[in-house]
GROMACS .gro file of C-alpha atoms in nm:
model
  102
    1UNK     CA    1   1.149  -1.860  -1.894
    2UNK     CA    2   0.961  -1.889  -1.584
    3UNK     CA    3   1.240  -2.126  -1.442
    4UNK     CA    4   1.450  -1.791  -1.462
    5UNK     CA    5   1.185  -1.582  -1.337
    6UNK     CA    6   1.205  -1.808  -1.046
    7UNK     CA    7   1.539  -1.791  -0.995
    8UNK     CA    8   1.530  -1.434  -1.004
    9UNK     CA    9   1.300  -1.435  -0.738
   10UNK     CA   10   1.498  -1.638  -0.509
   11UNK     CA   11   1.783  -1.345  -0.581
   12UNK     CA   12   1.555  -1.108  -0.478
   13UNK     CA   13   1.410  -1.264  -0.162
   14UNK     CA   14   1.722  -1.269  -0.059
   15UNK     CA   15   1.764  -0.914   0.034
   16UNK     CA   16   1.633  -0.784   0.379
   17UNK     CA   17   1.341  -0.617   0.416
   18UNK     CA   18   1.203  -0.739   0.055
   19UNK     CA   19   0.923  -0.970   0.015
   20UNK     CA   20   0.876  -1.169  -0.308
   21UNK     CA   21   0.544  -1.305  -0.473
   22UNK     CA   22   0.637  -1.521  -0.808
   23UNK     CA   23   0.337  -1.611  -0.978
   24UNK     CA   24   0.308  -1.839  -1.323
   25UNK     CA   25   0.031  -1.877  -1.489
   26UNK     CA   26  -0.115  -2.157  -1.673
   27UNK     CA   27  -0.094  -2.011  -2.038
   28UNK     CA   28   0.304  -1.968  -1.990
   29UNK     CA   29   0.276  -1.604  -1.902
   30UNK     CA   30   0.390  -1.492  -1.515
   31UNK     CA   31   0.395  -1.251  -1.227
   32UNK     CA   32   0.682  -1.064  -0.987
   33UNK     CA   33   0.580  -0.892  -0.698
   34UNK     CA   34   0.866  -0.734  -0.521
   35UNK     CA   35   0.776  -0.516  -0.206
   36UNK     CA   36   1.097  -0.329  -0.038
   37UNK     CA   37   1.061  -0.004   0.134
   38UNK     CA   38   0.649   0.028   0.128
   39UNK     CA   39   0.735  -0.026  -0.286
   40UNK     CA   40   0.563  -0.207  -0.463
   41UNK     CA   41   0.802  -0.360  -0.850
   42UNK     CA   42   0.657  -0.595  -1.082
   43UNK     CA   43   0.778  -0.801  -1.387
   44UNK     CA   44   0.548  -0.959  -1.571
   45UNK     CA   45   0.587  -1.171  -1.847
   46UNK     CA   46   0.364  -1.267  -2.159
   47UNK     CA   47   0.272  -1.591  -2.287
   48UNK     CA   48   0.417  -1.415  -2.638
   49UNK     CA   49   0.736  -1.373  -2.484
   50UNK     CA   50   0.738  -1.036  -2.417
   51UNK     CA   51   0.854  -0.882  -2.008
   52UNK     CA   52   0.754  -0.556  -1.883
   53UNK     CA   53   0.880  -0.393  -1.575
   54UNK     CA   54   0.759  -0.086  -1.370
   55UNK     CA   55   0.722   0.013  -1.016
   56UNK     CA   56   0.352   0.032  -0.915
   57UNK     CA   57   0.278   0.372  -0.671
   58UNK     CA   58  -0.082   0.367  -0.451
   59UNK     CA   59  -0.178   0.582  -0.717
   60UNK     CA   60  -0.113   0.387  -1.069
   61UNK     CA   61  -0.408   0.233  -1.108
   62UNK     CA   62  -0.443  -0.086  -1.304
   63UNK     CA   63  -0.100  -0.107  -1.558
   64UNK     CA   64  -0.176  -0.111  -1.916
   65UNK     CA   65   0.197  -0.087  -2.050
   66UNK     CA   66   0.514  -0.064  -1.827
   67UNK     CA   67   0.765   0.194  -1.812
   68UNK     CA   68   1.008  -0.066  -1.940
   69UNK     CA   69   0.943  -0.351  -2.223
   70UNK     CA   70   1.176  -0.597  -2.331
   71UNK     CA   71   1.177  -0.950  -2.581
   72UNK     CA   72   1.444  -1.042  -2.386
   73UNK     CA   73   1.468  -1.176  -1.964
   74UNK     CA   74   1.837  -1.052  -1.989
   75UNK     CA   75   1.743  -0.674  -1.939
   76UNK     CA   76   1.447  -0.706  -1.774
   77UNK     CA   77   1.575  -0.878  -1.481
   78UNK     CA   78   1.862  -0.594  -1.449
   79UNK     CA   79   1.640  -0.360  -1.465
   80UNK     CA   80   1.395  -0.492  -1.185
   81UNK     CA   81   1.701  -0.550  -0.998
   82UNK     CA   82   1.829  -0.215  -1.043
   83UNK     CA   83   1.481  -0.102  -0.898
   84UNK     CA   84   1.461  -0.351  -0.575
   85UNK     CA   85   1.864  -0.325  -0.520
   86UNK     CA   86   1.888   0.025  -0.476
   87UNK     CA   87   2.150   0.009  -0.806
   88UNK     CA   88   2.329  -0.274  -0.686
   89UNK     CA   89   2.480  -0.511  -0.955
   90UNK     CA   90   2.272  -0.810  -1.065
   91UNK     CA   91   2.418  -1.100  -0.882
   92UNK     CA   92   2.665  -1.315  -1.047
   93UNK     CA   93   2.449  -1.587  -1.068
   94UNK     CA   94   2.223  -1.347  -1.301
   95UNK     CA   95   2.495  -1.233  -1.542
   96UNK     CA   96   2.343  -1.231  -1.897
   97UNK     CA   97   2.599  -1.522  -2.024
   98UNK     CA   98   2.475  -1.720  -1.747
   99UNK     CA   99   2.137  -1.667  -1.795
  100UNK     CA  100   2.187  -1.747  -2.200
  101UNK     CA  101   2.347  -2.070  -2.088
  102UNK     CA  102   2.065  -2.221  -1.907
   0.00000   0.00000   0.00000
């Protein structure tokens, strides 16, 4: 999993303006940063294989559940892409069947 949430963060570096932070930690769980636009997105996901996915506003405070929670990478990547892209589709290279086949 985090070899996709790397991946993912490639995708996303790739867009102007954005700057990416990809972060794994050493019990299996990891961490997305995403800033575009003076926005701050995150992804995290759980050593128990579980991803959540919000966008964090000055005011938030420290997360303790996202707005979005998936088992699965599949959605959770579209939907922080959907977030950082401005609605743009998820890059081919992210399309849930090739995701599934990695």
């Amino acid at each position: 999993m985090i070899d996709k949430m790397a991946q993912l963060a490639k995708q996303i570096a790739a867009l102007p303006g954005t700057d990416v932070e990809f972060t794994p930690y050493p019990g299996g769980g990891a961490m997305l940063d995403v800033r575009r636009d003076g926005r701050l997105f995150v992804m995290a996901y759980s050593s128990a294989g579980h991803f959540g996915v919000d966008e964090v506003a000055d005011d938030t405070g420290w997360l303790t559940s996202y707005r979005f929670a998936s088992d699965d990478f599949e959605p959770a990547a579209a939907r922080l892409w959907e977030l950082v892209s401005e609605r743009s589709p998820l890059p081919a290279a992210l399309t849930p069947e090739e995701v599934r086949q990695s």
